[in-house]
Amino acid sequence: MTPGASAFHFLHQLPPGCGIHFCGVGGSAMNGMAILLAGEGFRVTGTDPGLAVDVEERLAAAGVCTSRLQDGSFIPPDASLVVATAAVPREHPELRVAERRGIPVVKYAGMLGVLMNSFTGVAVAGTHGKTTTTGLLVSALREAKKNPGFVVGGYVPQFGAGAARGGTDVFVAEACEYDRSFLNLHPCIAIVTNVEADHLDIYENLEAIIDAFIAFSAGIREGGALVYCADDAGATRVARAFKGRAISFGLSDGADYRAVHLSTDASGNRFDVAVGGAVIASLDLRIPGVHNVRNALAAFAAGHLLGCDPEALAAGLSCFCGVARRFDVLGEASGVTVMDDYGHHPTEIRALLAGVKERFPGRRVVAVFQPHQISRTRLLFREFAAAFDDADEVLLPDIYAARDVADDIKVTSERLAAEMAKSGTSAHYTGSLDHTADVALSMLREGDVFVTIGAGNICEVGRTVWNRLR
């Protein structure tokens, strides 16, 4: 299939140059798709009250006009379509305006489904690692001359974008389980990195999450394949229920794509990829952490299934430098290394801090964690409290209330700090982001590693500290 011939056919049924409006354009995947569609010649607008300045600048450079006001007044008079993030409630002002004006509204996942289902789609799913695995796969496929279209749920500096149309029939994108959004996708290849309890405001329990992943895998196109992590119990359960071809990856004996001869140090991970006991490629992975070894194996396996040369895939994976806000080293100032990471689940935080200790052995780690969502903090409270063993000092600003209302006084960052202290973690409640930055600057000393963690706006603290240290 030639991209543009039919892959974007449904978009070309809209009036030429018509307006497409994004409600919640601040999300990484949403702004990536907005930029992609702007490149298709549509007049794209978007709104988000929490729009970050750097995202606003990237959108503007792509010709996307944005506003932080969401009362419906920013929807263009001639808009032909509104794309809404899954987090936007039905009673949202912009959706009400669209309904009154007779403008069709689709969720992001529905739009992504139409795009992916027109290509040789590769969907990357899992509780953790989706964004990095997607970026790794795009890098590998580019080196293998596949040049895929993609939507990554984050900004990839070496790509200069989080989304692009590509030049072949391959399209790679994240498949998010929130609100069961990934059921809109019917890829040729689906990757499942892991399955754990999360989004418990949507799912009743882990069993319900696993059931959703099983339903997602059942939507793989006939003749396609499920690529899953053999090291993860949840992903393995999904694979056992899958009726088609299932390919495993991991460090476990018996994994179809297995990492062998693994060595790690401050510069990253080196390992060989073995298939059926035979080594077919060697990787020198720049991004640290054993979890990223698994992410790279997932990308390698998917690329190999697409017919790519193993050495080209290995070269593409080895040159990947990471995604913004994923183990993102801002730099060093006054002898302090400043980092930022999007981690917002206990498992992700443990993996991140283990990677920090691995990358910077012997150095004191000062972590700032902004809990994301009151409901997630409440439901995983004890898990969060136990996730910071590898941090020497932990600062906790107020919870970032996303998709929920700050009405549960029993769940606060102050209480989480107290719970951490019970187990010996040196944790301090710091309230506002401005005060958090002040506290951090007062305690940082030469040789420290300072890392901000969270899916909200905690990166502002990292930038403040970084700028004031320089």
Short mmCIF file of C-alpha atoms in Angstrom, two decimals, residues 42-441:
data_model
loop_
_atom_site.label_atom_id
_atom_site.label_comp_id
_atom_site.label_asym_id
_atom_site.label_seq_id
_atom_site.Cartn_x
_atom_site.Cartn_y
_atom_site.Cartn_z
CA PHE A 42 -5.50 20.19 7.48
CA ARG A 43 -5.94 23.34 9.53
CA VAL A 44 -5.44 21.98 13.02
CA THR A 45 -6.28 23.69 16.29
CA GLY A 46 -6.10 22.44 19.85
CA THR A 47 -6.80 23.35 23.45
CA ASP A 48 -5.48 22.19 26.80
CA PRO A 49 -5.47 24.09 30.11
CA GLY A 50 -2.18 22.45 31.11
CA LEU A 51 -0.36 22.96 27.83
CA ALA A 52 3.40 22.97 28.44
CA VAL A 53 5.41 25.76 26.83
CA ASP A 54 7.72 23.42 24.92
CA VAL A 55 4.74 21.49 23.52
CA GLU A 56 3.04 24.74 22.56
CA GLU A 57 6.18 25.78 20.68
CA ARG A 58 6.41 22.47 18.78
CA LEU A 59 2.74 22.67 17.82
CA ALA A 60 3.13 26.27 16.65
CA ALA A 61 6.16 25.31 14.53
CA ALA A 62 3.97 22.70 12.81
CA GLY A 63 1.23 25.24 12.16
CA VAL A 64 -1.11 24.12 14.95
CA CYS A 65 -2.84 27.02 16.74
CA THR A 66 -3.47 26.38 20.44
CA SER A 67 -5.19 27.86 23.46
CA ARG A 68 -5.42 27.03 27.15
CA LEU A 69 -9.05 28.18 27.17
CA GLN A 70 -11.56 25.33 26.80
CA ASP A 71 -14.98 26.99 26.77
CA GLY A 72 -15.66 26.08 23.14
CA SER A 73 -14.83 29.50 21.69
CA PHE A 74 -11.57 28.25 20.12
CA ILE A 75 -13.24 25.64 17.89
CA PRO A 76 -13.01 27.16 14.38
CA PRO A 77 -16.30 28.11 12.68
CA ASP A 78 -15.65 25.69 9.83
CA ALA A 79 -14.31 22.77 11.90
CA SER A 80 -15.31 19.44 10.37
CA LEU A 81 -14.10 17.16 13.14
CA VAL A 82 -13.25 17.25 16.85
CA VAL A 83 -10.75 14.75 18.27
CA ALA A 84 -10.99 14.31 22.04
CA THR A 85 -8.65 12.64 24.48
CA ALA A 86 -10.10 9.72 26.45
CA ALA A 87 -9.83 11.74 29.66
CA VAL A 88 -12.33 14.37 28.48
CA PRO A 89 -15.78 13.80 30.05
CA ARG A 90 -18.92 13.83 27.92
CA GLU A 91 -20.13 17.03 29.54
CA HIS A 92 -16.95 18.93 28.62
CA PRO A 93 -17.77 22.44 27.26
CA GLU A 94 -16.02 21.82 23.94
CA LEU A 95 -17.91 18.59 23.34
CA ARG A 96 -21.18 20.35 24.14
CA VAL A 97 -20.36 23.10 21.63
CA ALA A 98 -19.45 20.48 19.00
CA GLU A 99 -22.76 18.72 19.60
CA ARG A 100 -24.75 21.95 19.24
CA ARG A 101 -22.95 22.78 16.01
CA GLY A 102 -23.31 19.27 14.61
CA ILE A 103 -19.55 18.64 14.44
CA PRO A 104 -18.63 14.93 14.64
CA VAL A 105 -16.55 13.99 17.69
CA VAL A 106 -14.15 11.04 17.73
CA LYS A 107 -11.84 9.91 20.50
CA TYR A 108 -8.12 9.85 19.84
CA ALA A 109 -8.13 6.05 19.95
CA GLY A 110 -10.79 5.89 17.25
CA MET A 111 -8.78 8.19 15.01
CA LEU A 112 -5.62 6.17 15.64
CA GLY A 113 -7.52 2.97 14.87
CA VAL A 114 -8.57 4.22 11.45
CA LEU A 115 -5.00 5.22 10.65
CA MET A 116 -3.34 2.05 11.95
CA ASN A 117 -5.90 -0.29 10.47
CA SER A 118 -5.09 1.07 7.00
CA PHE A 119 -1.41 0.19 7.33
CA THR A 120 0.74 -2.76 8.32
CA GLY A 121 0.22 -1.74 11.90
CA VAL A 122 2.40 -2.49 14.90
CA ALA A 123 0.73 -1.62 18.22
CA VAL A 124 2.83 -1.40 21.37
CA ALA A 125 0.83 -2.17 24.52
CA GLY A 126 1.67 -2.76 28.17
CA THR A 127 1.40 -1.17 31.58
CA HIS A 128 4.98 0.14 31.35
CA GLY A 129 7.51 0.73 28.60
CA LYS A 130 5.17 1.55 25.71
CA THR A 131 6.74 4.88 24.78
CA THR A 132 10.36 3.76 24.94
CA THR A 133 9.60 0.50 23.10
CA THR A 134 7.78 2.41 20.37
CA GLY A 135 10.71 4.79 19.99
CA LEU A 136 13.18 1.90 19.91
CA LEU A 137 11.16 0.13 17.22
CA VAL A 138 10.93 3.25 15.04
CA SER A 139 14.69 3.76 15.34
CA ALA A 140 15.34 0.11 14.42
CA LEU A 141 12.96 0.18 11.45
CA ARG A 142 14.46 3.41 10.14
CA GLU A 143 17.93 1.85 10.19
CA ALA A 144 16.45 -1.15 8.36
CA LYS A 145 15.09 1.22 5.66
CA LYS A 146 11.45 0.64 6.57
CA ASN A 147 10.83 4.35 7.39
CA PRO A 148 7.56 3.76 9.28
CA GLY A 149 4.83 6.21 10.08
CA PHE A 150 4.51 6.52 13.83
CA VAL A 151 2.88 8.14 16.82
CA VAL A 152 5.02 7.94 19.95
CA GLY A 153 3.50 8.99 23.27
CA GLY A 154 6.35 11.40 23.87
CA TYR A 155 8.83 13.65 22.11
CA VAL A 156 11.89 11.88 20.67
CA PRO A 157 14.73 14.41 20.33
CA GLN A 158 16.69 12.44 17.73
CA PHE A 159 13.57 12.20 15.53
CA GLY A 160 12.74 15.87 16.10
CA ALA A 161 9.14 14.79 16.59
CA GLY A 162 6.78 12.46 18.38
CA ALA A 163 4.96 11.54 15.17
CA ALA A 164 5.59 11.33 11.43
CA ARG A 165 3.86 9.97 8.37
CA GLY A 166 6.71 7.82 7.12
CA GLY A 167 7.29 6.49 3.63
CA THR A 168 6.26 2.82 3.72
CA ASP A 169 3.18 0.79 4.58
CA VAL A 170 4.36 0.24 8.19
CA PHE A 171 2.77 2.30 10.98
CA VAL A 172 3.87 2.04 14.64
CA ALA A 173 1.95 3.44 17.58
CA GLU A 174 1.33 3.01 21.27
CA ALA A 175 -1.80 1.13 22.30
CA CYS A 176 -3.10 2.51 25.59
CA GLU A 177 -5.24 0.37 27.88
CA TYR A 178 -6.86 3.35 29.62
CA ASP A 179 -10.61 3.35 28.99
CA ARG A 180 -9.97 0.21 26.89
CA SER A 181 -8.84 2.54 24.10
CA PHE A 182 -6.62 -0.10 22.49
CA LEU A 183 -9.66 -2.15 21.48
CA ASN A 184 -10.01 0.29 18.56
CA LEU A 185 -6.78 -1.08 17.07
CA HIS A 186 -6.38 -4.12 14.83
CA PRO A 187 -2.66 -4.38 14.18
CA CYS A 188 -0.71 -6.95 12.24
CA ILE A 189 1.72 -7.22 15.15
CA ALA A 190 0.93 -6.38 18.78
CA ILE A 191 3.59 -6.08 21.46
CA VAL A 192 2.67 -6.60 25.12
CA THR A 193 5.55 -5.49 27.33
CA ASN A 194 3.89 -6.32 30.69
CA VAL A 195 0.51 -6.32 32.42
CA GLU A 196 0.12 -5.01 35.96
CA ALA A 197 -2.55 -3.31 38.05
CA ASP A 198 -3.07 0.31 36.97
CA HIS A 199 -5.93 2.58 35.92
CA LEU A 200 -7.97 1.11 38.76
CA ASP A 201 -10.40 3.99 38.35
CA ILE A 202 -11.42 2.21 35.13
CA TYR A 203 -10.73 -1.45 35.89
CA GLU A 204 -12.12 -3.33 38.87
CA ASN A 205 -8.91 -5.29 39.45
CA LEU A 206 -5.94 -6.95 37.77
CA GLU A 207 -8.15 -9.70 36.36
CA ALA A 208 -10.22 -7.12 34.50
CA ILE A 209 -7.05 -5.58 33.09
CA ILE A 210 -5.79 -8.95 31.87
CA ASP A 211 -9.18 -9.62 30.28
CA ALA A 212 -8.89 -6.31 28.41
CA PHE A 213 -5.42 -7.24 27.12
CA ILE A 214 -6.76 -10.62 26.01
CA ALA A 215 -9.55 -8.83 24.10
CA PHE A 216 -6.95 -6.52 22.55
CA SER A 217 -4.82 -9.45 21.40
CA ALA A 218 -7.91 -11.12 19.91
CA GLY A 219 -8.15 -8.10 17.60
CA ILE A 220 -4.83 -8.84 15.92
CA ARG A 221 -5.42 -9.36 12.21
CA GLU A 222 -5.53 -12.88 10.84
CA GLY A 223 -2.03 -14.12 10.14
CA GLY A 224 -0.54 -11.59 12.54
CA ALA A 225 1.46 -12.17 15.70
CA LEU A 226 1.51 -11.34 19.39
CA VAL A 227 4.96 -10.43 20.75
CA TYR A 228 4.98 -10.75 24.54
CA CYS A 229 7.39 -10.67 27.48
CA ALA A 230 8.17 -14.16 28.77
CA ASP A 231 9.47 -12.64 32.02
CA ASP A 232 6.12 -11.08 32.93
CA ALA A 233 3.32 -13.15 34.46
CA GLY A 234 0.52 -10.93 33.17
CA ALA A 235 1.82 -10.82 29.59
CA THR A 236 2.31 -14.59 29.65
CA ARG A 237 -1.32 -15.09 30.70
CA VAL A 238 -2.42 -12.96 27.76
CA ALA A 239 -0.28 -15.05 25.39
CA ARG A 240 -1.71 -18.31 26.70
CA ALA A 241 -5.21 -17.11 25.87
CA PHE A 242 -4.22 -15.94 22.38
CA LYS A 243 -5.36 -18.23 19.56
CA GLY A 244 -2.79 -17.15 16.99
CA ARG A 245 0.98 -16.98 16.69
CA ALA A 246 2.66 -15.86 19.93
CA ILE A 247 6.36 -14.92 20.01
CA SER A 248 8.13 -14.36 23.34
CA PHE A 249 11.07 -12.21 24.36
CA GLY A 250 12.97 -11.78 27.60
CA LEU A 251 15.81 -13.03 29.75
CA SER A 252 14.03 -16.26 30.70
CA ASP A 253 15.13 -19.64 29.45
CA GLY A 254 12.91 -20.63 26.56
CA ALA A 255 12.13 -17.10 25.35
CA ASP A 256 12.04 -17.01 21.55
CA TYR A 257 14.13 -13.82 21.51
CA ARG A 258 16.47 -13.94 24.47
CA ALA A 259 19.13 -11.57 25.80
CA VAL A 260 22.35 -13.49 26.57
CA HIS A 261 25.83 -12.45 27.67
CA LEU A 262 24.30 -9.37 29.31
CA SER A 263 26.60 -6.83 30.95
CA THR A 264 25.60 -3.46 32.38
CA ASP A 265 27.49 -0.40 33.54
CA ALA A 266 27.10 3.37 33.69
CA SER A 267 27.08 3.67 29.90
CA GLY A 268 24.22 1.25 29.28
CA ASN A 269 23.64 -2.41 28.43
CA ARG A 270 25.52 -4.79 26.16
CA PHE A 271 24.04 -8.13 25.16
CA ASP A 272 23.53 -10.60 22.35
CA VAL A 273 20.16 -11.57 20.91
CA ALA A 274 19.71 -15.33 20.67
CA VAL A 275 16.95 -17.02 18.68
CA GLY A 276 16.65 -20.77 19.10
CA GLY A 277 19.95 -20.77 20.97
CA ALA A 278 21.85 -19.07 18.12
CA VAL A 279 23.13 -15.52 18.45
CA ILE A 280 21.91 -13.41 15.52
CA ALA A 281 22.85 -9.89 16.65
CA SER A 282 24.76 -7.89 19.27
CA LEU A 283 23.50 -4.70 20.89
CA ASP A 284 25.22 -1.88 22.74
CA LEU A 285 22.17 -0.17 24.23
CA ARG A 286 22.71 3.41 25.39
CA ILE A 287 19.68 3.63 27.66
CA PRO A 288 20.22 2.05 31.10
CA GLY A 289 18.17 -0.41 33.11
CA VAL A 290 17.39 -4.09 32.58
CA HIS A 291 13.80 -3.12 31.79
CA ASN A 292 15.14 -1.40 28.66
CA VAL A 293 16.90 -4.62 27.63
CA ARG A 294 13.42 -6.17 27.49
CA ASN A 295 12.03 -3.16 25.63
CA ALA A 296 14.80 -3.46 23.04
CA LEU A 297 14.16 -7.20 22.67
CA ALA A 298 10.47 -6.48 22.01
CA ALA A 299 11.37 -4.00 19.29
CA PHE A 300 13.94 -6.37 17.79
CA ALA A 301 11.44 -9.24 17.66
CA ALA A 302 8.77 -7.10 15.97
CA GLY A 303 11.26 -5.77 13.43
CA HIS A 304 12.52 -9.26 12.69
CA LEU A 305 8.95 -10.45 12.12
CA LEU A 306 8.60 -7.63 9.59
CA GLY A 307 11.50 -9.15 7.66
CA CYS A 308 14.25 -6.71 8.68
CA ASP A 309 17.94 -7.60 8.73
CA PRO A 310 19.09 -8.40 12.29
CA GLU A 311 22.27 -6.33 12.04
CA ALA A 312 20.33 -3.29 10.82
CA LEU A 313 17.85 -3.68 13.68
CA ALA A 314 20.69 -3.94 16.19
CA ALA A 315 22.32 -0.81 14.79
CA GLY A 316 19.05 1.12 15.02
CA LEU A 317 18.46 0.02 18.60
CA SER A 318 22.03 0.76 19.64
CA CYS A 319 21.88 4.36 18.39
CA PHE A 320 18.58 5.15 20.13
CA CYS A 321 19.10 7.92 22.71
CA GLY A 322 15.73 7.81 24.46
CA VAL A 323 12.48 9.72 24.76
CA ALA A 324 12.08 13.08 26.46
CA ARG A 325 11.05 12.68 30.11
CA ARG A 326 12.24 9.07 30.18
CA PHE A 327 15.52 8.88 32.14
CA ASP A 328 16.13 12.34 30.70
CA VAL A 329 19.43 13.85 31.88
CA LEU A 330 19.06 17.63 31.65
CA GLY A 331 22.72 18.14 32.48
CA GLU A 332 25.09 18.91 35.33
CA ALA A 333 25.40 22.19 37.21
CA SER A 334 27.30 23.01 40.41
CA GLY A 335 28.30 19.35 40.58
CA VAL A 336 24.67 18.17 40.61
CA THR A 337 23.27 15.96 37.85
CA VAL A 338 19.66 16.95 37.10
CA MET A 339 17.26 14.36 35.63
CA ASP A 340 13.58 14.08 34.79
CA ASP A 341 11.33 11.06 34.28
CA TYR A 342 7.66 10.43 33.49
CA GLY A 343 7.34 7.45 35.88
CA HIS A 344 3.99 7.42 37.68
CA HIS A 345 3.54 3.78 38.73
CA PRO A 346 5.44 2.03 41.56
CA THR A 347 7.05 -0.49 39.20
CA GLU A 348 8.27 2.29 36.92
CA ILE A 349 9.70 4.23 39.86
CA ARG A 350 11.59 1.21 41.20
CA ALA A 351 13.04 0.53 37.74
CA LEU A 352 13.99 4.18 37.28
CA LEU A 353 15.77 4.52 40.63
CA ALA A 354 17.57 1.21 40.12
CA GLY A 355 18.75 2.57 36.78
CA VAL A 356 19.91 5.80 38.41
CA LYS A 357 21.97 3.84 40.95
CA GLU A 358 23.40 1.76 38.13
CA ARG A 359 24.26 4.81 36.02
CA PHE A 360 25.62 6.90 38.92
CA PRO A 361 27.06 4.45 41.46
CA GLY A 362 27.97 5.77 44.89
CA ARG A 363 26.19 9.10 44.48
CA ARG A 364 23.41 10.45 46.71
CA VAL A 365 20.01 10.43 44.97
CA VAL A 366 17.50 13.17 45.80
CA ALA A 367 14.13 12.36 44.23
CA VAL A 368 11.05 14.54 43.85
CA PHE A 369 7.88 12.55 43.22
CA GLN A 370 4.62 14.21 42.26
CA PRO A 371 1.87 11.56 42.57
CA HIS A 372 -0.37 11.51 39.48
CA GLN A 373 -4.09 11.12 40.18
CA ILE A 374 -5.72 10.86 43.57
CA SER A 375 -7.35 7.56 42.64
CA ARG A 376 -4.06 5.95 41.56
CA THR A 377 -2.35 7.18 44.73
CA ARG A 378 -5.14 5.80 46.91
CA LEU A 379 -5.34 2.41 45.20
CA LEU A 380 -1.55 1.88 45.05
CA PHE A 381 -0.70 3.75 48.26
CA ARG A 382 1.42 1.07 49.95
CA GLU A 383 3.14 0.18 46.68
CA PHE A 384 4.18 3.82 46.19
CA ALA A 385 5.41 4.03 49.77
CA ALA A 386 7.68 1.02 49.18
CA ALA A 387 9.02 2.13 45.77
CA PHE A 388 11.76 4.54 46.87
CA ASP A 389 14.34 2.28 48.50
CA ASP A 390 17.01 3.45 46.04
CA ALA A 391 16.48 7.15 46.86
CA ASP A 392 18.39 8.79 49.70
CA GLU A 393 15.97 11.72 50.05
CA VAL A 394 12.42 12.02 48.71
CA LEU A 395 10.41 15.23 48.35
CA LEU A 396 6.66 14.99 47.76
CA PRO A 397 4.70 17.99 46.43
CA ASP A 398 0.92 17.91 46.27
CA ILE A 399 -0.83 15.28 44.15
CA TYR A 400 -1.43 16.21 40.51
CA ALA A 401 -5.19 15.67 40.26
CA ALA A 402 -5.80 14.45 36.70
CA ARG A 403 -9.15 12.98 35.67
CA ASP A 404 -10.33 13.12 39.28
CA VAL A 405 -11.42 15.63 41.90
CA ALA A 406 -9.37 16.60 44.94
CA ASP A 407 -12.06 15.60 47.43
CA ASP A 408 -10.43 12.70 49.26
CA ILE A 409 -8.61 14.27 52.20
CA LYS A 410 -7.43 10.86 53.34
CA VAL A 411 -5.12 10.56 50.32
CA THR A 412 -2.48 13.28 50.26
CA SER A 413 1.21 13.59 49.58
CA GLU A 414 1.68 14.49 53.23
CA ARG A 415 0.21 11.14 54.29
CA LEU A 416 2.30 9.33 51.69
CA ALA A 417 5.45 10.95 53.07
CA ALA A 418 4.49 9.81 56.57
CA GLU A 419 3.92 6.25 55.31
CA MET A 420 7.34 6.24 53.66
CA ALA A 421 8.97 7.45 56.86
CA LYS A 422 7.55 4.44 58.73
CA SER A 423 9.77 2.14 56.68
CA GLY A 424 12.84 4.32 57.06
CA THR A 425 12.68 6.37 53.86
CA SER A 426 13.74 9.98 54.38
CA ALA A 427 10.62 11.59 52.88
CA HIS A 428 9.40 15.18 53.19
CA TYR A 429 6.09 16.75 52.19
CA THR A 430 6.78 20.02 50.31
CA GLY A 431 3.39 21.29 49.10
CA SER A 432 3.58 23.66 46.11
CA LEU A 433 6.02 23.23 43.22
CA ASP A 434 7.68 26.57 44.02
CA HIS A 435 8.30 25.53 47.62
CA THR A 436 9.48 22.11 46.46
CA ALA A 437 12.12 23.76 44.27
CA ASP A 438 13.26 25.92 47.19
CA VAL A 439 13.56 22.91 49.50
CA ALA A 440 15.46 20.94 46.88
CA LEU A 441 17.95 23.76 46.32
#
